[in-house]
Short mmCIF file of C-alpha atoms and ligand atoms in Angstrom, two decimals:
data_model
loop_
_atom_site.label_atom_id
_atom_site.label_comp_id
_atom_site.label_asym_id
_atom_site.label_seq_id
_atom_site.Cartn_x
_atom_site.Cartn_y
_atom_site.Cartn_z
CA MET A 264 -0.07 0.15 -0.16
CA ASP A 265 1.48 3.04 -1.29
CA ALA A 266 -1.21 6.09 -1.52
CA VAL A 267 -3.56 7.66 0.39
CA TYR A 268 -6.37 10.25 -0.93
CA ILE A 269 -8.14 11.98 1.52
CA HIS A 270 -11.49 14.02 0.44
CA ILE A 271 -12.09 17.32 1.96
CA PRO A 272 -15.93 18.15 0.70
CA PHE A 273 -16.06 21.85 1.51
CA CYS A 274 -16.35 24.98 -1.11
CA LYS A 275 -16.81 28.45 -0.52
CA LYS A 276 -18.59 28.85 -3.88
CA ILE A 277 -20.22 25.98 -6.19
CA CYS A 278 -18.95 25.99 -9.60
CA SER A 279 -21.83 25.41 -12.63
CA TYR A 280 -20.31 22.41 -14.17
CA CYS A 281 -19.25 20.57 -10.87
CA ASP A 282 -20.52 17.20 -10.03
CA PHE A 283 -17.75 16.43 -7.27
CA CYS A 284 -19.24 15.27 -3.80
CA LYS A 285 -19.22 18.72 -2.08
CA ILE A 286 -21.02 20.98 0.06
CA TYR A 287 -20.92 24.76 0.73
CA LEU A 288 -18.43 25.60 3.59
CA ASN A 289 -20.20 25.75 6.88
CA ASP A 290 -18.17 25.88 10.39
CA LYS A 291 -20.86 23.94 11.91
CA PHE A 292 -19.55 20.87 9.99
CA THR A 293 -15.68 20.94 9.61
CA LEU A 294 -15.29 19.83 13.19
CA PRO A 295 -17.23 17.05 13.29
CA TYR A 296 -16.06 15.93 9.79
CA LEU A 297 -12.53 16.14 10.65
CA ASN A 298 -13.28 14.07 13.98
CA ALA A 299 -15.20 11.37 11.72
CA LEU A 300 -12.11 11.61 9.21
CA LEU A 301 -9.75 10.76 12.05
CA ASN A 302 -11.63 7.85 13.28
CA GLU A 303 -12.27 6.36 9.98
CA ILE A 304 -8.31 6.33 9.57
CA LYS A 305 -7.76 5.07 12.83
CA ASP A 306 -10.19 2.04 12.09
CA ARG A 307 -9.11 1.39 8.66
CA TYR A 308 -5.16 2.16 8.51
CA GLN A 309 -3.16 -1.06 9.11
CA GLY A 310 0.36 1.33 9.63
CA GLU A 311 1.81 0.87 6.14
CA LYS A 312 4.64 3.45 4.93
CA ILE A 313 2.79 5.51 2.42
CA LYS A 314 4.84 7.03 -0.37
CA THR A 315 2.03 9.42 -1.96
CA LEU A 316 -0.62 11.46 -0.15
CA TYR A 317 -3.30 13.61 -2.12
CA ILE A 318 -5.55 15.88 -0.27
CA GLY A 319 -8.23 16.79 -2.74
CA GLY A 320 -12.04 17.97 -2.92
CA GLY A 321 -14.01 19.69 -2.71
CA THR A 322 -11.63 22.60 -1.81
CA PRO A 323 -9.09 21.51 0.79
CA SER A 324 -7.94 24.93 1.07
CA CYS A 325 -11.18 26.61 2.01
CA LEU A 326 -10.69 25.26 5.61
CA SER A 327 -9.56 27.55 8.39
CA LEU A 328 -6.24 27.46 9.36
CA LYS A 329 -7.32 26.00 12.58
CA ASP A 330 -8.95 23.07 10.89
CA LEU A 331 -6.10 22.85 8.71
CA ASN A 332 -3.69 22.62 11.46
CA TYR A 333 -6.03 19.76 12.78
CA LEU A 334 -6.45 18.02 9.37
CA PHE A 335 -2.23 17.92 9.35
CA ASP A 336 -2.19 16.47 13.08
CA ILE A 337 -4.53 13.96 11.60
CA ILE A 338 -2.37 13.13 8.83
CA LYS A 339 0.71 12.23 11.53
CA LEU A 340 -1.21 9.03 12.01
CA PHE A 341 0.33 7.68 8.73
CA ASP A 342 4.03 6.47 8.53
CA LEU A 343 5.28 9.12 6.28
CA SER A 344 8.94 8.03 6.49
CA GLU A 345 9.13 7.33 2.91
CA LEU A 346 6.66 10.17 1.46
CA LYS A 347 7.93 11.43 -1.90
CA GLU A 348 4.80 13.29 -3.26
CA PHE A 349 2.13 15.17 -1.07
CA THR A 350 -0.37 16.94 -3.13
CA PHE A 351 -2.77 19.64 -1.76
CA GLU A 352 -5.65 21.01 -3.99
CA CYS A 353 -6.26 24.64 -3.80
CA ASN A 354 -8.65 26.90 -5.18
CA ILE A 355 -6.64 29.93 -6.45
CA ASN A 356 -8.56 32.59 -4.73
CA ASP A 357 -7.63 30.84 -1.62
CA ILE A 358 -4.24 31.26 -1.82
CA ASN A 359 -2.18 33.48 0.78
CA GLU A 360 0.93 33.76 2.65
CA GLU A 361 -0.76 32.21 5.77
CA ILE A 362 -1.93 29.07 3.86
CA LEU A 363 1.33 28.64 2.10
CA LYS A 364 3.02 28.77 5.32
CA VAL A 365 1.01 26.06 6.96
CA LEU A 366 1.42 23.56 3.69
CA GLN A 367 4.88 24.24 3.66
CA SER A 368 5.65 23.63 7.11
CA ASN A 369 3.69 20.27 6.80
CA GLY A 370 5.39 18.84 4.26
CA VAL A 371 3.30 19.64 1.20
CA ASN A 372 5.60 19.44 -2.02
CA ARG A 373 2.85 19.56 -4.91
CA LEU A 374 0.18 21.96 -5.36
CA SER A 375 -2.83 21.31 -7.53
CA ILE A 376 -4.78 24.30 -8.69
CA GLY A 377 -8.20 24.64 -10.61
CA ILE A 378 -7.69 27.65 -13.27
CA GLU A 379 -9.98 26.17 -15.87
CA SER A 380 -9.55 29.35 -18.00
CA PHE A 381 -8.81 33.03 -18.26
CA ASN A 382 -11.35 33.78 -20.82
CA GLU A 383 -14.11 36.20 -19.04
CA ASN A 384 -17.06 34.24 -20.73
CA ASN A 385 -15.79 31.05 -19.95
CA LEU A 386 -15.17 31.85 -16.28
CA LYS A 387 -18.81 33.77 -15.96
CA PHE A 388 -20.27 30.46 -17.59
CA MET A 389 -18.42 28.34 -14.69
CA ASN A 390 -19.40 30.55 -12.20
CA ARG A 391 -15.35 31.36 -11.33
CA PHE A 392 -13.84 34.33 -11.08
CA HIS A 393 -10.04 35.48 -11.94
CA THR A 394 -8.13 37.13 -14.14
CA PHE A 395 -4.74 36.26 -15.52
CA ASP A 396 -2.89 39.03 -13.13
CA ASP A 397 -4.63 37.52 -10.14
CA VAL A 398 -3.52 33.87 -11.05
CA LEU A 399 0.07 35.15 -11.85
CA ASP A 400 0.54 36.90 -8.62
CA LYS A 401 -0.73 33.79 -6.72
CA ILE A 402 1.71 31.64 -8.59
CA ASN A 403 4.50 33.66 -7.67
CA LEU A 404 3.45 33.72 -4.32
CA CYS A 405 3.59 29.96 -4.50
CA ARG A 406 7.19 30.12 -6.10
CA SER A 407 8.11 32.20 -3.30
CA TYR A 408 7.43 29.67 -0.73
CA ASN A 409 9.50 27.21 -2.65
CA PHE A 410 6.68 25.25 -4.25
CA ASN A 411 8.12 23.86 -7.24
CA ASN A 412 5.81 21.30 -8.40
CA ILE A 413 2.38 22.83 -9.40
CA ASN A 414 -0.23 21.35 -11.48
CA LEU A 415 -2.93 23.60 -13.33
CA ASP A 416 -6.23 22.38 -14.38
CA LEU A 417 -7.77 23.51 -17.45
CA ILE A 418 -11.18 23.04 -18.83
CA TYR A 419 -12.00 23.26 -22.42
CA GLY A 420 -14.74 22.55 -24.91
CA LEU A 421 -17.34 25.09 -23.08
CA PRO A 422 -20.32 26.20 -25.08
CA ASN A 423 -19.46 29.05 -27.88
CA GLU A 424 -15.85 28.42 -26.79
CA SER A 425 -13.70 28.78 -30.15
CA ILE A 426 -10.50 27.55 -31.04
CA SER A 427 -8.63 30.93 -30.64
CA ILE A 428 -10.27 31.27 -27.13
CA LEU A 429 -8.58 27.70 -26.60
CA LYS A 430 -5.30 28.73 -27.87
CA LYS A 431 -5.12 32.05 -25.73
CA ASP A 432 -6.02 30.29 -22.79
CA LEU A 433 -3.23 27.74 -23.50
CA LYS A 434 -0.76 30.70 -24.13
CA LEU A 435 -1.74 32.30 -20.82
CA LEU A 436 -1.08 28.98 -18.98
CA LEU A 437 2.13 28.10 -20.59
CA LYS A 438 3.27 31.75 -19.22
CA LEU A 439 2.80 30.54 -15.77
CA ASN A 440 5.37 27.80 -16.41
CA PRO A 441 3.66 25.05 -14.49
CA GLU A 442 5.59 21.73 -14.03
CA HIS A 443 2.13 19.96 -14.67
CA ILE A 444 -1.00 20.25 -16.68
CA SER A 445 -4.68 18.44 -16.65
CA THR A 446 -6.74 19.22 -19.34
CA TYR A 447 -10.44 18.31 -19.14
CA SER A 448 -13.03 18.42 -21.81
CA LEU A 449 -16.02 19.51 -20.28
CA ILE A 450 -18.73 16.86 -18.96
CA ILE A 451 -22.31 18.23 -18.74
CA GLU A 452 -23.68 16.32 -15.62
CA ASP A 453 -27.09 16.05 -14.84
CA ASN A 454 -27.19 17.13 -11.17
CA THR A 455 -25.09 20.58 -12.06
CA MET A 456 -26.27 24.12 -12.78
CA ILE A 457 -25.17 23.59 -16.60
CA GLY A 458 -26.83 20.04 -16.61
CA ILE A 459 -30.16 21.55 -15.17
CA ASN A 460 -30.05 24.30 -17.78
CA GLN A 461 -29.37 21.90 -20.49
CA MET A 462 -26.23 23.46 -21.80
CA VAL A 463 -24.78 21.77 -24.67
CA PRO A 464 -20.84 21.68 -25.09
CA VAL A 465 -18.95 22.07 -28.39
CA ASP A 466 -19.51 19.56 -30.99
CA GLU A 467 -17.38 16.36 -31.02
CA GLU A 468 -15.45 17.45 -34.20
CA THR A 469 -14.38 20.83 -32.39
CA ASP A 470 -13.88 18.67 -28.96
CA SER A 471 -11.18 16.28 -30.70
CA GLU A 472 -9.80 19.19 -32.59
CA MET A 473 -9.18 21.17 -29.30
CA TYR A 474 -7.69 17.98 -27.91
CA ARG A 475 -5.28 17.67 -30.85
CA ILE A 476 -4.22 21.25 -30.58
CA ILE A 477 -3.76 20.84 -26.63
CA CYS A 478 -1.36 18.33 -27.44
CA GLN A 479 0.29 19.58 -30.05
CA ILE A 480 1.04 23.03 -28.27
CA LEU A 481 1.90 21.51 -24.87
CA LYS A 482 4.30 18.72 -26.62
CA LYS A 483 5.89 21.96 -28.48
CA ASN A 484 6.53 23.46 -25.25
CA ASN A 485 8.20 20.36 -23.45
CA TYR A 486 5.36 18.91 -21.82
CA ILE A 487 5.26 15.29 -22.12
CA HIS A 488 1.98 13.81 -22.74
CA TYR A 489 1.71 10.69 -20.31
CA GLU A 490 -1.51 10.09 -19.70
CA VAL A 491 -4.77 11.13 -21.74
CA SER A 492 -5.26 14.15 -19.73
CA ASN A 493 -2.23 14.72 -18.44
CA PHE A 494 0.94 16.54 -19.22
CA ALA A 495 4.20 17.05 -17.26
CA LYS A 496 7.76 18.27 -17.67
CA GLU A 497 10.05 15.72 -17.37
CA GLY A 498 10.61 13.95 -13.78
CA TYR A 499 7.05 16.01 -12.86
CA ALA A 500 4.35 13.52 -13.80
CA SER A 501 2.32 12.53 -10.58
CA LEU A 502 3.42 9.88 -8.79
CA HIS A 503 0.06 9.33 -7.04
CA ASN A 504 -2.03 9.27 -9.98
CA ILE A 505 0.50 7.00 -11.72
CA ASN A 506 0.11 4.60 -8.66
CA TYR A 507 -3.72 4.62 -9.49
CA TRP A 508 -3.60 4.11 -13.37
CA LEU A 509 -1.44 1.05 -12.54
CA ASN A 510 -4.31 -0.20 -10.65
CA GLU A 511 -2.41 -0.55 -7.48
CA ASN A 512 -3.79 -0.62 -4.03
CA TYR A 513 -4.72 2.49 -2.34
CA TYR A 514 -6.62 3.85 0.52
CA GLY A 515 -9.43 6.21 0.04
CA PHE A 516 -10.69 8.56 2.96
CA GLY A 517 -13.21 10.79 3.64
CA LEU A 518 -16.71 11.56 2.16
CA SER A 519 -17.19 9.41 -1.45
CA SER A 520 -13.70 8.20 -1.37
CA HIS A 521 -12.80 5.40 -3.12
CA GLY A 522 -10.33 2.56 -2.18
CA TYR A 523 -8.64 -0.46 -3.32
CA ILE A 524 -7.08 -2.85 -0.67
CA GLY A 525 -6.27 -6.37 -1.05
CA ASN A 526 -8.92 -7.45 -3.68
CA VAL A 527 -11.42 -5.38 -2.38
CA ARG A 528 -12.80 -1.88 -4.06
CA TYR A 529 -14.75 0.21 -1.89
CA GLU A 530 -16.92 3.42 -1.90
CA ASN A 531 -17.66 5.83 0.93
CA THR A 532 -21.07 7.28 1.63
CA ARG A 533 -21.99 10.43 -0.15
CA SER A 534 -24.02 11.32 2.91
CA LEU A 535 -22.49 13.99 5.18
CA THR A 536 -24.77 12.68 7.98
CA ASN A 537 -23.79 9.08 7.48
CA TYR A 538 -20.16 9.92 7.69
CA ILE A 539 -20.06 11.97 10.57
CA ASN A 540 -22.17 9.34 12.67
CA GLY A 541 -19.33 7.08 11.41
CA ASN A 542 -21.21 4.98 8.77
CA TYR A 543 -18.25 5.66 6.25
CA VAL A 544 -18.76 2.71 3.85
CA LEU A 545 -21.73 2.79 1.17
CA SER A 546 -20.50 -0.57 -0.84
CA GLU A 547 -17.59 -2.90 -0.67
CA LYS A 548 -16.94 -5.53 -3.70
CA LEU A 549 -14.71 -8.33 -3.53
CA LEU A 550 -12.84 -8.48 -7.19
CA SER A 551 -12.12 -11.63 -8.77
CA SER A 552 -8.74 -11.94 -10.69
CA SER A 553 -10.42 -11.39 -14.02
CA ASP A 554 -12.58 -8.16 -12.69
CA ASP A 555 -8.83 -6.89 -11.68
CA MET A 556 -7.20 -7.80 -15.10
CA ASP A 557 -9.98 -5.77 -16.87
CA ASN A 558 -9.32 -2.96 -14.53
CA THR A 559 -5.63 -2.97 -15.11
CA ILE A 560 -6.49 -2.90 -18.84
CA MET A 561 -8.80 -0.02 -18.68
CA LEU A 562 -6.60 2.13 -16.24
CA GLY A 563 -3.39 0.79 -17.72
CA PHE A 564 -4.12 2.28 -21.22
CA ARG A 565 -4.83 5.78 -20.07
CA LEU A 566 -1.11 5.80 -19.75
CA LEU A 567 0.63 6.81 -23.09
CA GLN A 568 3.47 4.19 -22.59
CA GLY A 569 0.74 1.74 -22.11
CA ILE A 570 0.67 -1.51 -20.05
CA ASN A 571 4.22 -3.31 -19.26
CA LEU A 572 3.75 -6.86 -20.48
CA LYS A 573 6.10 -8.36 -17.97
CA TYR A 574 4.35 -6.67 -14.96
CA PHE A 575 0.88 -8.13 -16.34
CA TYR A 576 2.23 -11.68 -16.37
CA ASP A 577 3.78 -11.53 -13.25
CA LYS A 578 0.67 -10.14 -11.60
CA TYR A 579 -1.74 -12.65 -13.01
CA SER A 580 0.21 -15.68 -14.42
CA VAL A 581 -1.25 -15.29 -17.72
CA ASN A 582 -0.16 -13.31 -20.61
CA LEU A 583 -2.42 -10.33 -21.60
CA GLN A 584 -2.43 -11.59 -25.11
CA GLU A 585 -3.78 -15.05 -24.20
CA LYS A 586 -6.58 -13.33 -21.84
CA TYR A 587 -7.72 -10.60 -24.34
CA ASP A 588 -8.28 -11.22 -27.99
CA ILE A 589 -6.48 -8.19 -29.56
CA LYS A 590 -4.99 -9.48 -32.90
CA GLU A 591 -7.40 -7.62 -35.22
CA LEU A 592 -6.64 -4.29 -32.80
CA VAL A 593 -2.64 -4.79 -33.23
CA ASP A 594 -3.06 -5.84 -36.86
CA LYS A 595 -4.99 -2.42 -37.60
CA LYS A 596 -2.32 -0.69 -35.55
CA TYR A 597 -4.65 0.74 -32.97
CA LEU A 598 -2.51 -1.00 -30.74
CA LEU A 599 1.32 -1.05 -30.61
CA TYR A 600 4.09 -3.07 -29.06
CA LYS A 601 7.09 -1.01 -27.67
CA ASP A 602 9.73 -1.70 -25.54
CA GLY A 603 7.97 -4.54 -23.54
CA TYR A 604 4.84 -2.48 -23.17
CA LEU A 605 1.50 -2.54 -25.36
CA LYS A 606 -0.14 0.64 -25.92
CA ILE A 607 -2.68 2.24 -27.47
CA ASN A 608 -1.49 4.21 -31.06
CA PRO A 609 -1.05 7.74 -29.83
CA LYS A 610 -2.80 8.51 -33.24
CA TYR A 611 -6.01 6.90 -31.75
CA ILE A 612 -5.80 7.78 -28.22
CA TYR A 613 -8.88 10.21 -28.91
CA MET A 614 -10.67 7.02 -29.30
CA MET A 615 -9.59 5.32 -26.05
CA ASN A 616 -13.16 4.30 -25.09
CA GLU A 617 -14.03 2.46 -28.43
CA ILE A 618 -10.85 0.67 -28.23
CA LEU A 619 -11.31 -0.53 -24.64
CA ILE A 620 -14.85 -1.69 -25.44
CA LYS A 621 -13.29 -3.85 -28.15
CA ILE A 622 -10.53 -5.20 -25.77
CA ILE A 623 -12.79 -6.25 -22.85
C1 SAM B 2187 -11.78 19.03 -7.02
S1 SAM B 2187 -11.59 20.08 -8.61
C2 SAM B 2187 -10.01 21.19 -8.53
C3 SAM B 2187 -9.82 21.76 -7.07
C4 SAM B 2187 -10.77 22.92 -6.56
N1 SAM B 2187 -11.71 22.63 -5.91
C5 SAM B 2187 -10.89 24.13 -7.54
O1 SAM B 2187 -12.00 23.91 -8.36
O2 SAM B 2187 -10.24 24.96 -7.64
C6 SAM B 2187 -10.83 18.88 -9.66
C7 SAM B 2187 -10.83 19.58 -11.23
O3 SAM B 2187 -11.81 18.69 -12.11
C8 SAM B 2187 -11.93 19.36 -13.19
N2 SAM B 2187 -13.59 18.92 -13.36
C9 SAM B 2187 -14.54 19.29 -12.45
N3 SAM B 2187 -15.76 18.83 -13.10
C10 SAM B 2187 -15.39 18.69 -14.25
C11 SAM B 2187 -16.42 18.72 -15.41
N4 SAM B 2187 -17.84 18.61 -15.21
N5 SAM B 2187 -15.91 18.46 -16.72
C12 SAM B 2187 -14.56 18.68 -16.78
N6 SAM B 2187 -13.90 18.80 -15.91
C13 SAM B 2187 -14.41 18.97 -14.68
C14 SAM B 2187 -11.79 20.78 -12.90
O4 SAM B 2187 -10.71 20.94 -13.96
C15 SAM B 2187 -11.23 20.69 -11.52
O5 SAM B 2187 -10.24 21.53 -11.36
S1 SF4 B 2188 -14.64 22.82 -9.11
FE1 SF4 B 2188 -13.52 22.66 -7.18
S2 SF4 B 2188 -14.50 24.42 -6.26
FE2 SF4 B 2188 -15.80 24.18 -8.04
S3 SF4 B 2188 -17.45 23.32 -6.96
FE3 SF4 B 2188 -16.09 21.37 -7.84
S4 SF4 B 2188 -14.77 21.19 -6.18
FE4 SF4 B 2188 -15.88 23.14 -5.28
#
């Protein structure tokens, strides 16, 4: 067990597109929530050395300094003697000297910040508000506190977004020189403001064109495209997320978190009341070896390097090619062999879902 995810579900504002498990920040709930988190960790954690820790949300950065300090006390329950990566998700508007000091003194070494866009119309649509200059000041402040591993999130494919708006967003994002960039095509979920208002994203053709442009521009600027939606400068791919895509075990603590321990996948409740009352788990499923192989395929092909065939054999004592009928996909060059890996041809990465359906 190497990885721990902790979910902090509070947000100061709710974005129009967001279907993550989140609630408005309310001081009445933060302490009971953190107490429940402490109990869940005490119940479940078996003392393993943790290599990567990821505190996400919601918006962990919206907690008060007092609550944040309590959260970091809770984290001391883990054996962090071999910790390599400690990510903390921040909303850009929450970043200030006080919070950066607390994060720095508690060993956070990677920040993940939702920027999403710099375009005024896009931002208004998302119910988010900042200017490029605001963001630049905040990133400079992070740099002055020695945060030298920063991820920025970008959303593209919003209704009425043009290719030129996207290109401008990318240009500004690159000016900030982040070590890591995550780009997501807008998903319109039913129970969000934009879902309720039946908004329609850009058409599929524009969406794939936007994806192609993102890949091209980021590659030209020395970012390695290592996962479908993720790009990093050399040496800055997210260790925590790679552990997940390799289908390795991880703990998930907190409201709505998922975990995978032994051969059991579990999902926590999304009900704050249940969680605070100590009824953490919503469902648990014991996976068969065949289910686990399917997950290794579905997650592993998200990585551009593909799946290590020896690793697959060592884990399951069966060759991937024997378990799955991939001959036609290989013959048609949708799948490629390279250096002991089997990967989706980068040319067809935008068709990943169709390819996975064919394999599984
Ligand atoms: C938990 S949020 C990030 C941290 C913080 N809460 C914030 O918003 O600044 C994770 C990221 O998922 C992406 N995301 C969330 N909902 C999305 C949607 N419906 N479509 C596309 N991307 C989405 C956004 O890029 C967002 O920054
Ligand atoms: S995108 Fe982030 S800040 Fe916005 S509602 Fe979702 S979790 Fe909260």
